[in-house]
mmCIF file of C-alpha atoms and ligand atoms in Angstrom:
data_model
loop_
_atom_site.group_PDB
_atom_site.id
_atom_site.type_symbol
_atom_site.label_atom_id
_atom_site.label_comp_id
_atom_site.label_asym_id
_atom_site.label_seq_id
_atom_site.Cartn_x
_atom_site.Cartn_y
_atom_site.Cartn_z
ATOM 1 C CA UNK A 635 33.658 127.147 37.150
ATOM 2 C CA UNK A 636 35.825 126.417 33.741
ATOM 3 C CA UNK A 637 36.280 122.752 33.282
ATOM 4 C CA UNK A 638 40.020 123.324 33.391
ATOM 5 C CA UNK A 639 40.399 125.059 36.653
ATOM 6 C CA UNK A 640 39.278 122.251 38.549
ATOM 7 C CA UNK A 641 41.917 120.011 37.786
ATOM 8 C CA UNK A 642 45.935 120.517 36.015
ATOM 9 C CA UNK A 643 46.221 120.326 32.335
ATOM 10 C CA UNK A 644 48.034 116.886 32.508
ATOM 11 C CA UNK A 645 47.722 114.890 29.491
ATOM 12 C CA UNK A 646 49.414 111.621 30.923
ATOM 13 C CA UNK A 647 50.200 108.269 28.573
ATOM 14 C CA UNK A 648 46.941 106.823 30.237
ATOM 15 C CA UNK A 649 44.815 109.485 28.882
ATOM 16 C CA UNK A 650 47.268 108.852 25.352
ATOM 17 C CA UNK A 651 46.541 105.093 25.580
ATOM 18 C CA UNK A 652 42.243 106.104 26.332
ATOM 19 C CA UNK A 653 42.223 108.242 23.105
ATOM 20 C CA UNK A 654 44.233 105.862 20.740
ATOM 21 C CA UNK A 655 41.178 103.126 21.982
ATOM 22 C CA UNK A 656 38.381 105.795 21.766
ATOM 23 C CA UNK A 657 39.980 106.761 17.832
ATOM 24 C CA UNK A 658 39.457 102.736 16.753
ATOM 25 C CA UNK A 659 36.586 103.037 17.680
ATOM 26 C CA UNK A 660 35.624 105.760 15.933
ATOM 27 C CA UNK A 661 37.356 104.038 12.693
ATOM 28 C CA UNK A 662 35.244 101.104 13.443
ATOM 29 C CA UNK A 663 32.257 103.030 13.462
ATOM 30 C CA UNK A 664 32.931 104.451 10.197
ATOM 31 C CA UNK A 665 34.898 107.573 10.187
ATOM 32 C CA UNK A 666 37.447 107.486 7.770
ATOM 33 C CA UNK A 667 39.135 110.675 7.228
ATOM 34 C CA UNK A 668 42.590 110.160 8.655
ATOM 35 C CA UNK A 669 43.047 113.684 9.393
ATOM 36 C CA UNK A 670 39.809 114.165 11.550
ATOM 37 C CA UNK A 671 40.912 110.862 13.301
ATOM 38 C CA UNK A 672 44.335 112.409 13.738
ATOM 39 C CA UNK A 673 43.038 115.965 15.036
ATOM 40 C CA UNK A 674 40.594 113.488 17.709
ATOM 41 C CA UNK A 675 44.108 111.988 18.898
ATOM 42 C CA UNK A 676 45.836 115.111 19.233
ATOM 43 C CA UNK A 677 43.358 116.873 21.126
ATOM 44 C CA UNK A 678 42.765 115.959 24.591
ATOM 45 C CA UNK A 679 38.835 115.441 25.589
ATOM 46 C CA UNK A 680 39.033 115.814 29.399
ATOM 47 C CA UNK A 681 40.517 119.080 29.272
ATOM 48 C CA UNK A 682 36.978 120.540 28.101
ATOM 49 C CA UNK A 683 35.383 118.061 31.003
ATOM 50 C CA UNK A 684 34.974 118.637 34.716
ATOM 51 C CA UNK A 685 37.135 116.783 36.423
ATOM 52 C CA UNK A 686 34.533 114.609 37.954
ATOM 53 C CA UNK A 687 34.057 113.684 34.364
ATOM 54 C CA UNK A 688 37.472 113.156 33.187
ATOM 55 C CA UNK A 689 37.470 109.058 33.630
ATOM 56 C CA UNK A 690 34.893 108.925 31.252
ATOM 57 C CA UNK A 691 36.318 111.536 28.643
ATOM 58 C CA UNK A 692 37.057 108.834 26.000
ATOM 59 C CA UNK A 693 34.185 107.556 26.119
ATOM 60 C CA UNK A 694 31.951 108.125 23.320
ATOM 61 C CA UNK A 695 29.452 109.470 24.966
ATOM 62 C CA UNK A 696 27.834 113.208 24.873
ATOM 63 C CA UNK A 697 29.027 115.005 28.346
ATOM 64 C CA UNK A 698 27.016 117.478 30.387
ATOM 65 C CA UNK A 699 29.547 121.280 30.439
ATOM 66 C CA UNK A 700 27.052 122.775 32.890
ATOM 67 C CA UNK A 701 24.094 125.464 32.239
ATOM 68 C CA UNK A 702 22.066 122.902 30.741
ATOM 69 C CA UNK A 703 24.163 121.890 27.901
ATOM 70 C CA UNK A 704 26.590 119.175 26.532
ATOM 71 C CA UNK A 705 30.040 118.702 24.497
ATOM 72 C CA UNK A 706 28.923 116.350 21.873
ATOM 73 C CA UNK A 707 29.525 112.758 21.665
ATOM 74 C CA UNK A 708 33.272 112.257 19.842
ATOM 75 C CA UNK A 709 31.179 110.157 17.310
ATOM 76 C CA UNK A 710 29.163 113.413 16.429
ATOM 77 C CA UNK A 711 32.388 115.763 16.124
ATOM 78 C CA UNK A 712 34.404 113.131 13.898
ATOM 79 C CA UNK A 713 31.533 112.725 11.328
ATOM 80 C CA UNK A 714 30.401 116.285 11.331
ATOM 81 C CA UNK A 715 34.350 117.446 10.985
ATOM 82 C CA UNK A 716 34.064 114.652 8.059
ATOM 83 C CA UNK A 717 31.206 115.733 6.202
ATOM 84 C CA UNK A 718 33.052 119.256 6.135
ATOM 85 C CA UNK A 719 35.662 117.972 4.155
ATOM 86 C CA UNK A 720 38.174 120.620 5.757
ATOM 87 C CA UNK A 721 41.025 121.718 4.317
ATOM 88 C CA UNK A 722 43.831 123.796 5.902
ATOM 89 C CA UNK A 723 43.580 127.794 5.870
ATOM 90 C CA UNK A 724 39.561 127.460 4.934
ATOM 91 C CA UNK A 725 37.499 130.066 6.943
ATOM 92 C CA UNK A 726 34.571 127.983 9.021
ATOM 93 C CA UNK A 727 32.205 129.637 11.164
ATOM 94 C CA UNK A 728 30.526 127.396 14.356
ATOM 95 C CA UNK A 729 27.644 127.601 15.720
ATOM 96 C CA UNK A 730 27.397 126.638 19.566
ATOM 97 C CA UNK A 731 31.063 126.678 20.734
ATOM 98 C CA UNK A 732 29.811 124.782 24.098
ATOM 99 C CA UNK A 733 33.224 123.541 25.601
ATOM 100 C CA UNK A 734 35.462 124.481 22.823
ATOM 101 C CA UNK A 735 36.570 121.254 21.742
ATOM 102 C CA UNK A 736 34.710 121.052 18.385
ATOM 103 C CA UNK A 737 36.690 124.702 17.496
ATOM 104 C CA UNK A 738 39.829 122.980 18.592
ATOM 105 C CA UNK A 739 39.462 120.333 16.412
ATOM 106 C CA UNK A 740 38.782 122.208 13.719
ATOM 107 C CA UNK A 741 41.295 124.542 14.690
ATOM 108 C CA UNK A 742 43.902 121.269 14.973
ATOM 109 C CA UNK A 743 42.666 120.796 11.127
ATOM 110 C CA UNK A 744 44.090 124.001 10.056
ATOM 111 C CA UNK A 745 41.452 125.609 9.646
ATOM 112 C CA UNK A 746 40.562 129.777 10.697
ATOM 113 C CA UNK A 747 38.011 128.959 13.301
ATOM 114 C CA UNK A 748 34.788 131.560 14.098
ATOM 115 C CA UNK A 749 32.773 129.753 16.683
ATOM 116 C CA UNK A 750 29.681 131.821 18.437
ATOM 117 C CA UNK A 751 28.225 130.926 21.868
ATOM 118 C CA UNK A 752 25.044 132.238 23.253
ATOM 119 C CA UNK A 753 25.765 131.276 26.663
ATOM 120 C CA UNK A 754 28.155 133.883 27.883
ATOM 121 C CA UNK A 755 29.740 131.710 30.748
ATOM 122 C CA UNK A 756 30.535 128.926 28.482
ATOM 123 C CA UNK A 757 32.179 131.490 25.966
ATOM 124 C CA UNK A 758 34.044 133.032 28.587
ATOM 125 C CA UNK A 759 35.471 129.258 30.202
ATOM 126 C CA UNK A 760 36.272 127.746 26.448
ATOM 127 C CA UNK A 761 37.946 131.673 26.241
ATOM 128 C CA UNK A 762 40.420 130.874 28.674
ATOM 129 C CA UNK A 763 40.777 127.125 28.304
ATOM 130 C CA UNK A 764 41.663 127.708 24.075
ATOM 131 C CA UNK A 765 43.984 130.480 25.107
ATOM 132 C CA UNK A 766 46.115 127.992 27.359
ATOM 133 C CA UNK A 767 45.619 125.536 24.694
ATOM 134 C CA UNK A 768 47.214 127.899 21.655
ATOM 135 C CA UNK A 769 44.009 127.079 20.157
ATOM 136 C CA UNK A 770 43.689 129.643 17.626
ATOM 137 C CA UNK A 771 40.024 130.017 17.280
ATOM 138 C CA UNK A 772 38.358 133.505 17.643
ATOM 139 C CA UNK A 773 35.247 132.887 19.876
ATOM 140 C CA UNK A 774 32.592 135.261 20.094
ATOM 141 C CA UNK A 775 28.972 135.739 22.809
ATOM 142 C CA UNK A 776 25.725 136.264 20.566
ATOM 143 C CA UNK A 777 23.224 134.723 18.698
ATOM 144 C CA UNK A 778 24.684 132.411 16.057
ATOM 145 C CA UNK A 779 21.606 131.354 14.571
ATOM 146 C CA UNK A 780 21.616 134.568 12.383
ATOM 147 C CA UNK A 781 25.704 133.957 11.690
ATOM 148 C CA UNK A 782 28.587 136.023 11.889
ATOM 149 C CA UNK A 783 27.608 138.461 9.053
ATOM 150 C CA UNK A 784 30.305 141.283 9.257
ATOM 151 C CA UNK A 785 33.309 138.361 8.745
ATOM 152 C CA UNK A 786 31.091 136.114 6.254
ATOM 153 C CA UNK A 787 31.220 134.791 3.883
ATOM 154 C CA UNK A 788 32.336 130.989 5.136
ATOM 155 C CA UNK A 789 33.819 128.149 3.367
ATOM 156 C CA UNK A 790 32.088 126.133 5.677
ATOM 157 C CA UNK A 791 29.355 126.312 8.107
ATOM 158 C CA UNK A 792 28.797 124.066 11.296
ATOM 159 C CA UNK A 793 25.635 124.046 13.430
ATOM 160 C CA UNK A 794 26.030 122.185 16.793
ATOM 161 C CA UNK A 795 22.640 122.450 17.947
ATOM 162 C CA UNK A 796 19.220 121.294 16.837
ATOM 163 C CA UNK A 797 17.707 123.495 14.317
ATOM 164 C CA UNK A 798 14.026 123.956 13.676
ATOM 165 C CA UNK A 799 14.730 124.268 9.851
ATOM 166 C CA UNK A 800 17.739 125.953 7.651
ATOM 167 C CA UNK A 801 18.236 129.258 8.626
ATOM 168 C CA UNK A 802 18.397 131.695 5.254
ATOM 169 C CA UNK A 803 21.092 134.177 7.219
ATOM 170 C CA UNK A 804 23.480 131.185 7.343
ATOM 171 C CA UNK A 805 23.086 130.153 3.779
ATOM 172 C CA UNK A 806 23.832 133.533 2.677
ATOM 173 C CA UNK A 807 27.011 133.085 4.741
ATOM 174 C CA UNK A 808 28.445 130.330 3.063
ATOM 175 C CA UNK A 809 30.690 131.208 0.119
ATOM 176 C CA UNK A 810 29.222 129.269 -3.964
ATOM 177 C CA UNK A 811 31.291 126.141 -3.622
ATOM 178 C CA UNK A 812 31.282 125.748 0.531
ATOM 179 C CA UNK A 813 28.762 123.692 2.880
ATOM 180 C CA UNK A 814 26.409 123.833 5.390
ATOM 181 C CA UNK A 815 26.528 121.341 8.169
ATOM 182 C CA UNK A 816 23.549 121.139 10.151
ATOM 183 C CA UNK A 817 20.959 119.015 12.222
ATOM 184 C CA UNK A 818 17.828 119.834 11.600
ATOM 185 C CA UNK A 819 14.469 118.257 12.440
ATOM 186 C CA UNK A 820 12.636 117.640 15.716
ATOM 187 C CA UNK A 821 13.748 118.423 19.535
ATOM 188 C CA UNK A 822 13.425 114.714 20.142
ATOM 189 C CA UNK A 823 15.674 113.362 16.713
ATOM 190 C CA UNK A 824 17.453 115.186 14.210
ATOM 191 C CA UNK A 825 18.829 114.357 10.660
ATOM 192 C CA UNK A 826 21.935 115.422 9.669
ATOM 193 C CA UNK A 827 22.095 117.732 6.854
ATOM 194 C CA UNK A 828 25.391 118.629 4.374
ATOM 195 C CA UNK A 829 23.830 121.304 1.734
ATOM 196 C CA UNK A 830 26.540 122.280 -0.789
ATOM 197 C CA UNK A 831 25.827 125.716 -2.513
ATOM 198 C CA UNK A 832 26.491 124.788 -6.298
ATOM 199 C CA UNK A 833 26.346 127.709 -7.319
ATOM 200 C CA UNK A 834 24.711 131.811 -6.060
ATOM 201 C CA UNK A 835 21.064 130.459 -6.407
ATOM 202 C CA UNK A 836 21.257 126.146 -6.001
ATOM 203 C CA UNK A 837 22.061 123.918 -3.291
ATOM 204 C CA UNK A 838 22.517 120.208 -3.297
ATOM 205 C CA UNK A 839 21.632 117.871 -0.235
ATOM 206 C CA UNK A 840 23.018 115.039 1.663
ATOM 207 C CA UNK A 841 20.713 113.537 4.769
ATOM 208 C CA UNK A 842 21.859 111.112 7.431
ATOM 209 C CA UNK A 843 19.377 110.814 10.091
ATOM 210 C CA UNK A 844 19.513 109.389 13.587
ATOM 211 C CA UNK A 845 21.097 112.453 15.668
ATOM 212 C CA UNK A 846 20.147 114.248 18.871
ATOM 213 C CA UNK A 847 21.270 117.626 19.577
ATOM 214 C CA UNK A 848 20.988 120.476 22.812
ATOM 215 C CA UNK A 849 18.001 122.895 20.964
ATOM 216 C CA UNK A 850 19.532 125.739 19.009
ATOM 217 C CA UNK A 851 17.829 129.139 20.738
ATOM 218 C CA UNK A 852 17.640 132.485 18.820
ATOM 219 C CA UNK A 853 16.363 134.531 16.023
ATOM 220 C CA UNK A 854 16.375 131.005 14.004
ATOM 221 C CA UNK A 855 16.480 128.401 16.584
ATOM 222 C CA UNK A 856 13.587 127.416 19.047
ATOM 223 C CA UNK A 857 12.104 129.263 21.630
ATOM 224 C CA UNK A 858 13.150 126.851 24.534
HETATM 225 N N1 LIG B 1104 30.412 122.271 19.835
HETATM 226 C C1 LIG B 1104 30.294 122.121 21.259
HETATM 227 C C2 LIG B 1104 31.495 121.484 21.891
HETATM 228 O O1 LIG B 1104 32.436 121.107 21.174
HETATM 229 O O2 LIG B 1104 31.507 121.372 23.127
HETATM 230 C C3 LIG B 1104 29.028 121.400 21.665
HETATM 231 C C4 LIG B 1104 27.847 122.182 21.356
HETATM 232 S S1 LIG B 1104 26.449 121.920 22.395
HETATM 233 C C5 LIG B 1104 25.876 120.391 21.771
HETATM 234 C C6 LIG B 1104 25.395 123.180 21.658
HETATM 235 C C7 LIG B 1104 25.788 124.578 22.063
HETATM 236 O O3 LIG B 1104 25.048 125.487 21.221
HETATM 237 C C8 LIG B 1104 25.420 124.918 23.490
HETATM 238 O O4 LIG B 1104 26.540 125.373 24.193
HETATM 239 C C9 LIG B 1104 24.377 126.033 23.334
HETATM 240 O O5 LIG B 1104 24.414 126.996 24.358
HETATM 241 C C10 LIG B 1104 24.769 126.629 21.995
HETATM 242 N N2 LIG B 1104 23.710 127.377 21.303
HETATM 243 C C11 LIG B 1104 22.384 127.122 21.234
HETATM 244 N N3 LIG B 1104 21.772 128.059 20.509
HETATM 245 C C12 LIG B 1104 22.718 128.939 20.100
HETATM 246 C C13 LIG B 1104 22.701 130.131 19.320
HETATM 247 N N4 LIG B 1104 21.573 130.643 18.806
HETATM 248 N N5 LIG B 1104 23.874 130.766 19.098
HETATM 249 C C14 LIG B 1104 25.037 130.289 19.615
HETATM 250 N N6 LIG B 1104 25.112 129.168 20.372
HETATM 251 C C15 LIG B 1104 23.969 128.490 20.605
#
């Protein structure tokens, strides 16, 4: 069952008060793009939670969204949202839409927001919950690991699952001048990659280890 049918769409001052605490502590932690930290205050976590969860929404903790898979600690989201450097109207394309929140925050940024899910239930729950939430994102059910080719290329690129390696398809989806986010490395630990395509043929690299990520399946991803 969607997150959101189990409980109203309230977003009361408590939840206000949990989210300005859960956004200092992101700042204290390092993130430091005032708009990301903005987008994490205006968009309310236990909405994509079940309401069993919904005490612990501000927490920053990774959440279980059912079949098997999580929404991503707030931590994650701010500092992958910051090593995208977003800026409004860009066209990004996500990989593992999960609960939906990531797209909305993205979405919040002002950016146009293509987000692919393999798991058809959890595409069809962040579906409705996005709609009620005028979250503009355009969600799609498939196998992300080989991109969105017939509305590429991308400014940016996000991965939100652990890749064996760099999938080729998705670099040749990201337009000279855009990124790739991505973590890539083993099932147990992941580093986080930001590749910047210089220019048709030449990439540059940035590497921050010490993240764990739900398996990315598919063409590119592992078979789990
Ligand atoms: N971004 C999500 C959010 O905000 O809730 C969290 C993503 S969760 C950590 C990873 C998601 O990637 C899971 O929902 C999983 O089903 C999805 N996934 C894994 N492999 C995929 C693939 N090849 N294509 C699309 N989605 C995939």
């Amino acid at each position: 069952m969607p997150a959101h049918t189990t409980h109203s769409l309230l977003d009361l001052p408590k939840h206000q008060g949990l989210r300005l605490r859960l956004v200092e502590e992101l700042r204290a932690k390092g993130i430091r793009d005032q708009s990301v930290l903005k987008a994490i205050m205006d968009v309310p976590r236990h909405f994509f939670l079940d309401q069993a969860l919904a005490e612990m929404a501000y927490q920053d903790k990774a959440m279980p969204i059912g079949e098997g898979q999580t929404i991503s600690q707030p931590y994650t989201v701010a500092f992958q949202s910051e090593l995208l450097a977003v800026e409004p109207h860009m066209k990004i394309l996500e990989i593992g839409t999960g609960s939906g929140y990531q797209a909305c925050i993205l979405d919040q940024l002002g950016a146009r927001v293509f987000s692919v899910e393999t798991i058809r239930a959890l595409h069809r729950s962040s579906q409705i919950l996005l709609k009620h939430l005028n979250c503009k994102a355009k969600l799609f059910v498939g196998d992300g690991s080989v991109g969105l080719p017939s509305y590429a290329p991308f400014d940016r690129i996000l991965v939100t699952a652990a890749s064996p390696n760099i999938p080729e398809a998705l670099k040749n989806q990201v337009r000279t001048g855009g990124h790739l986010v991505i973590p890539v490395g083993e099932l147990s630990e992941q580093t986080m990659l930001k590749l910047t395509k210089v220019s048709p043929t030449e990439w540059s690299q940035e590497a921050f280890p010490g993240f764990r990520f739900v398996p990315l399946t598919g063409e590119y991803g592992w078979s789990v």
